[in-house]
CSV table of C-alpha atoms in Angstrom, one decimal:
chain,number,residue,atom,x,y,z
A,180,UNK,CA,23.4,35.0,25.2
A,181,UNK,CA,23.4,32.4,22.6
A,182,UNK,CA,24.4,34.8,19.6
A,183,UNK,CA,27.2,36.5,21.8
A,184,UNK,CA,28.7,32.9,22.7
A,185,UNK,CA,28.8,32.4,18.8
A,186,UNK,CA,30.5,35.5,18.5
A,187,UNK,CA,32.8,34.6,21.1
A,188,UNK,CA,33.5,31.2,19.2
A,189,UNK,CA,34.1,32.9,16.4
A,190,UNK,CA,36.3,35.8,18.0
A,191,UNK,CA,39.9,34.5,17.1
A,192,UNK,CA,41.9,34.3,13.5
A,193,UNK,CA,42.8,30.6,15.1
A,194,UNK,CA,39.1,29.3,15.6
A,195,UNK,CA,38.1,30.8,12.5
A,196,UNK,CA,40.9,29.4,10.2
A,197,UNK,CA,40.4,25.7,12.3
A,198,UNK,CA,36.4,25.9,11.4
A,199,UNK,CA,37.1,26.5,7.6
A,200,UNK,CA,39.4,23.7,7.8
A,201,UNK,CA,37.0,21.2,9.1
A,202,UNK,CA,34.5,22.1,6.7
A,203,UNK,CA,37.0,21.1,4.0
A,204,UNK,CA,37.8,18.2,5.9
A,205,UNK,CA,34.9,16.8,6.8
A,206,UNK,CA,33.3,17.3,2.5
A,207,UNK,CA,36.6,15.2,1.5
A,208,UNK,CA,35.4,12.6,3.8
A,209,UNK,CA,31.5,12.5,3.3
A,210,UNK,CA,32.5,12.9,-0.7
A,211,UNK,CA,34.6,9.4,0.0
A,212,UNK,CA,32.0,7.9,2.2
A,213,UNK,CA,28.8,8.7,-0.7
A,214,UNK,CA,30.8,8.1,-3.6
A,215,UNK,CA,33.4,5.6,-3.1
A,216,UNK,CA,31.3,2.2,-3.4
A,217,UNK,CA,29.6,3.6,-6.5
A,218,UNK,CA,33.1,4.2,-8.3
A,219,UNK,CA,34.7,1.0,-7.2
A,220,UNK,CA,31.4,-0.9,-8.3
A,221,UNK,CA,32.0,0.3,-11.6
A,222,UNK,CA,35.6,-0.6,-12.4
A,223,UNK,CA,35.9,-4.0,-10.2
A,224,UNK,CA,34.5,-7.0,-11.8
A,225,UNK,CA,31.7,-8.9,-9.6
A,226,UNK,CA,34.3,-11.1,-7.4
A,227,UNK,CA,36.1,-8.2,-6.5
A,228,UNK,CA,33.0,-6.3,-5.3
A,229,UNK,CA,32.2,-8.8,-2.7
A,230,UNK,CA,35.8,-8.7,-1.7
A,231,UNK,CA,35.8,-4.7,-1.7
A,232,UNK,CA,32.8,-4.6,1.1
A,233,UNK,CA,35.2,-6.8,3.0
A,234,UNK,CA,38.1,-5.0,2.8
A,235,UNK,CA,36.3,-1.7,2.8
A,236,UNK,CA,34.8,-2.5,6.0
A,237,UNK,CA,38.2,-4.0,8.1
A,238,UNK,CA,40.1,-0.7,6.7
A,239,UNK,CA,37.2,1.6,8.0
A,240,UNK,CA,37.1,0.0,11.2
A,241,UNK,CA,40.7,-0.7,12.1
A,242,UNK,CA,42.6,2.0,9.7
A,243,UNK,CA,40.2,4.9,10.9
A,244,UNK,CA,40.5,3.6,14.8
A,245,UNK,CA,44.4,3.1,14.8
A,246,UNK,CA,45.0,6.5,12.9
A,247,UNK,CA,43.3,8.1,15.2
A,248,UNK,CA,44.7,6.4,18.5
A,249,UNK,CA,48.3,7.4,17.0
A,250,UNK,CA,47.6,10.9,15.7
A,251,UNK,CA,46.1,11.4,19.3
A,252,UNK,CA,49.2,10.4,21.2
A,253,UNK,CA,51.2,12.3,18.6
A,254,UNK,CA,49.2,15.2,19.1
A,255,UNK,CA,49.3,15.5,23.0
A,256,UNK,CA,53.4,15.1,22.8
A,257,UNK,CA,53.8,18.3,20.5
A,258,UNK,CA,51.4,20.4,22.7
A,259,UNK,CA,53.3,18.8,25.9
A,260,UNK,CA,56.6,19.6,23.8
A,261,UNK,CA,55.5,23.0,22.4
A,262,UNK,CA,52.1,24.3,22.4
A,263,UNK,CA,48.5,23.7,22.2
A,264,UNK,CA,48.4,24.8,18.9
A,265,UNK,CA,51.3,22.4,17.5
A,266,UNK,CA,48.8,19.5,17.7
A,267,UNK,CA,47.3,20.8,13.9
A,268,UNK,CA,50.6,19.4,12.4
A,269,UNK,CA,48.6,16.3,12.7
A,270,UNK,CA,46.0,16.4,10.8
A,271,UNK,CA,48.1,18.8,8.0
A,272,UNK,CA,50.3,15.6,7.6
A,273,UNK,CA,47.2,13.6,7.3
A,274,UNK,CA,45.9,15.7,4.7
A,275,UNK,CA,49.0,16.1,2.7
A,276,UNK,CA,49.5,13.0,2.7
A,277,UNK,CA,45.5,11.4,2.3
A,278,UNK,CA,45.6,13.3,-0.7
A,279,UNK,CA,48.1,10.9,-3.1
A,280,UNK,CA,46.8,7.8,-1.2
A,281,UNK,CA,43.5,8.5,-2.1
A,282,UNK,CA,45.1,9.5,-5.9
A,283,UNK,CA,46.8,6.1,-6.1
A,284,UNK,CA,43.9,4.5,-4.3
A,285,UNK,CA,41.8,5.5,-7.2
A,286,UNK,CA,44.1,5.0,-10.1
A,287,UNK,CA,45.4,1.4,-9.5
A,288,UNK,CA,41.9,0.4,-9.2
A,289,UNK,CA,41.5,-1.0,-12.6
A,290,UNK,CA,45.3,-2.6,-12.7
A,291,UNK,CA,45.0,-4.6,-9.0
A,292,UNK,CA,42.8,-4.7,-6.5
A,293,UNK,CA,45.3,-5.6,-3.5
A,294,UNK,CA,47.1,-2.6,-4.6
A,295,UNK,CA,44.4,-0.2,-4.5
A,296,UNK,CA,42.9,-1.3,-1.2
A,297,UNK,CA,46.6,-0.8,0.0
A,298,UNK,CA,46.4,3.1,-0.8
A,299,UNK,CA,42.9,2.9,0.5
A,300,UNK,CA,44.4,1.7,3.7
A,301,UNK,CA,47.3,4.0,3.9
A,302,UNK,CA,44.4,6.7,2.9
A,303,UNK,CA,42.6,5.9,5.8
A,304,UNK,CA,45.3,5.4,8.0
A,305,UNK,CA,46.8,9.3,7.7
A,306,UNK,CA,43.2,10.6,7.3
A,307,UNK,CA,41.7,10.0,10.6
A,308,UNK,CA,44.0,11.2,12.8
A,309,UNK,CA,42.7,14.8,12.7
A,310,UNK,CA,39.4,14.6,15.3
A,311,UNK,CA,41.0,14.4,18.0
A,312,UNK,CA,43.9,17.2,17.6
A,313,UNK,CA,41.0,19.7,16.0
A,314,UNK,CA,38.6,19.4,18.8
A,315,UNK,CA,41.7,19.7,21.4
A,316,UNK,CA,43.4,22.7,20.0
A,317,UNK,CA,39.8,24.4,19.4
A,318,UNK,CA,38.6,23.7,22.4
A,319,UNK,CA,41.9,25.5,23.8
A,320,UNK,CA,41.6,28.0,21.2
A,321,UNK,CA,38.1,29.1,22.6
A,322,UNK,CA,38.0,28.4,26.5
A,323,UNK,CA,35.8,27.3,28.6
A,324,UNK,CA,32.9,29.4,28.9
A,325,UNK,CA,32.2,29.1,25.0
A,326,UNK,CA,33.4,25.1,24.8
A,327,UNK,CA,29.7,23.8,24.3
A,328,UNK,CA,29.1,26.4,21.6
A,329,UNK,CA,32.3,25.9,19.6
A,330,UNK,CA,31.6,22.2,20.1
A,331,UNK,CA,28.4,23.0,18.0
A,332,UNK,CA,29.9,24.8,15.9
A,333,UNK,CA,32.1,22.0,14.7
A,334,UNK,CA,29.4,19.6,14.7
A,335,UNK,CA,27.7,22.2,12.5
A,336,UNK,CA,30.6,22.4,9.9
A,337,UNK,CA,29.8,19.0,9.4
A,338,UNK,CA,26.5,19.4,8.5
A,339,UNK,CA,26.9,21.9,5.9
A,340,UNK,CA,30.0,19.8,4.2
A,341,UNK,CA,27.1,17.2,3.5
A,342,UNK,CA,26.5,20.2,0.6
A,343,UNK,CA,30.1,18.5,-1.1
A,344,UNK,CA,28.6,14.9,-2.0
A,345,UNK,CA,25.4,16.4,-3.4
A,346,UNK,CA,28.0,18.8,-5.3
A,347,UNK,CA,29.6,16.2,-6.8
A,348,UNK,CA,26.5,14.1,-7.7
A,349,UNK,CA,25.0,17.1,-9.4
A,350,UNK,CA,28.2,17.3,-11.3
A,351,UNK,CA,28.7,14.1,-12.3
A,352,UNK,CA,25.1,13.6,-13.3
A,353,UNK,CA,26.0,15.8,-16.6
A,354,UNK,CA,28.9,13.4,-17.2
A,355,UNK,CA,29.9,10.5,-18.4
A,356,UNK,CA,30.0,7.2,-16.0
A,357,UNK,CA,33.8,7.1,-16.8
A,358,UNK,CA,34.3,11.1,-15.5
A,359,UNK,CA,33.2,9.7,-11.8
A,360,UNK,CA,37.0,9.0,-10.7
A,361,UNK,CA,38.1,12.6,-12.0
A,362,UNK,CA,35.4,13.9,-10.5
A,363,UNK,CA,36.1,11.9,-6.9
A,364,UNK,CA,40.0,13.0,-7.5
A,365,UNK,CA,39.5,16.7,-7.8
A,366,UNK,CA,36.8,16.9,-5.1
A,367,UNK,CA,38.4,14.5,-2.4
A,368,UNK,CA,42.4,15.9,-3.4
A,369,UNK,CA,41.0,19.3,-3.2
A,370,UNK,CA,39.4,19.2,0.3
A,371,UNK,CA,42.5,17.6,1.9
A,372,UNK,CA,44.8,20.1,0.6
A,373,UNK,CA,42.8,22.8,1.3
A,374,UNK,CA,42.6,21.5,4.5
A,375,UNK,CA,45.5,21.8,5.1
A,376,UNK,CA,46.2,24.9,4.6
A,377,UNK,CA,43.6,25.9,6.4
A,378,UNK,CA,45.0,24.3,9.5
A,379,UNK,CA,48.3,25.9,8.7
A,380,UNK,CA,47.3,28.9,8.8
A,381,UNK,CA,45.3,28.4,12.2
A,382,UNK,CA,48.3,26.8,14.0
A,383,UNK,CA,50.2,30.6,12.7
A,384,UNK,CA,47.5,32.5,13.3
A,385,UNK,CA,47.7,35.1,16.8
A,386,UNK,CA,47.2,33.1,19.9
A,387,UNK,CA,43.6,34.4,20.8
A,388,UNK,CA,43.3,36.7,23.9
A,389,UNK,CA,41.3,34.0,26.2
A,390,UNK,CA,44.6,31.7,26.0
A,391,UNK,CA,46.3,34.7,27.6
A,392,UNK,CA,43.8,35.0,30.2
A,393,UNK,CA,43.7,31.4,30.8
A,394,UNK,CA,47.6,31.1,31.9
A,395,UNK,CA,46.8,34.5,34.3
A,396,UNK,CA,44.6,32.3,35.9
């Protein structure tokens, strides 16, 4: 029973292309959350490093909570508006647009701190919002019957995108200490974009055959 729930999960173009997205997801995010402190320890001098656990914290805690309020409320007006499956333009304009902020964030780090906790606010901000919208349009995607398994599913995702920062650390351990913010850029730029085209192609993608049943019902 449990395999054939899997299956059933797994059954649609739509689940399968909103899985693969989350995996990229959720590595672009654990890569920030392992690697971040170290790189901004290296290029801030020692007053800005207290300053950056500060700031680091408030953005985390207010930027990931308002981003995710909004792209919620967002989110539940295109599926009222359109369809359940409109709710992934969320978190495709989150990751299309993380992707620079998190660039900038990076880059500006050694000219001004303000400025690059400003990208690494506006990072957060457009990042988060895609929880919510996944788990909605997923859990729509699938049905009922399977919603506990596909829920495990996605938790799973997120266990095996803990792979990404122990990627990168392998990576960069051949490198030099200067390499870590290419390094961050590719891996972290390269997650949210593919991302998003993951969830692009999951909000085209057939509407699965249990949706169908669902409106008979």
């Amino acid at each position: 029973e449990f395999v054939s729930g899997v299956k059933q999960a797994l059954s649609s173009q739509r689940a399968q292309w909103i899985y693969l997205a989350s995996l990229f997801r959720f590595s672009s995010g654990l890569c920030i959350g392992v690697w971040s402190a170290p790189y901004f320890r290296q290029v801030l001098d020692s007053a800005a490093i207290n300053d950056y656990a500060l700031a680091q914290a408030l953005i985390s805690a207010v930027g990931a909570t308002l981003s995710g309020v909004i792209g919620g409320k967002i989110a539940d007006k295109l599926a009222a508006e359109y369809s359940s499956e409109r709710r992934l333009l969320v978190p495709i304009a989150g990751c299309l647009l993380a992707a620079p902020a998190w660039y900038f964030a990076l880059e500006t780090a050694d000219d001004s701190f303000a400025i690059s906790m400003a990208f690494l606010a506006a990072e957060y901000f457009v990042a988060e919002c895609w929880f919510g919208p996944t788990i909605s349009t997923l859990q729509a995607t699938v049905g009922e019957s399977v919603g506990g398994t596909a829920q495990g599913l996605f938790t799973l995702t997120g266990a095996v995108a803990n792979l990404a920062p122990t990627l990168l650390g392998i990576t960069y351990a051949s490198k030099a200490p200067e390499e870590l913010s290419g390094l961050l850029t590719e891996f972290v730029c390269f997650g949210y974009l593919a991302s998003a085209l993951c969830f692009g192609l999951a909000m085209r993608a057939p509407a699965p055959t249990v949706d169908k049943a669902s409106k008979q019902d």
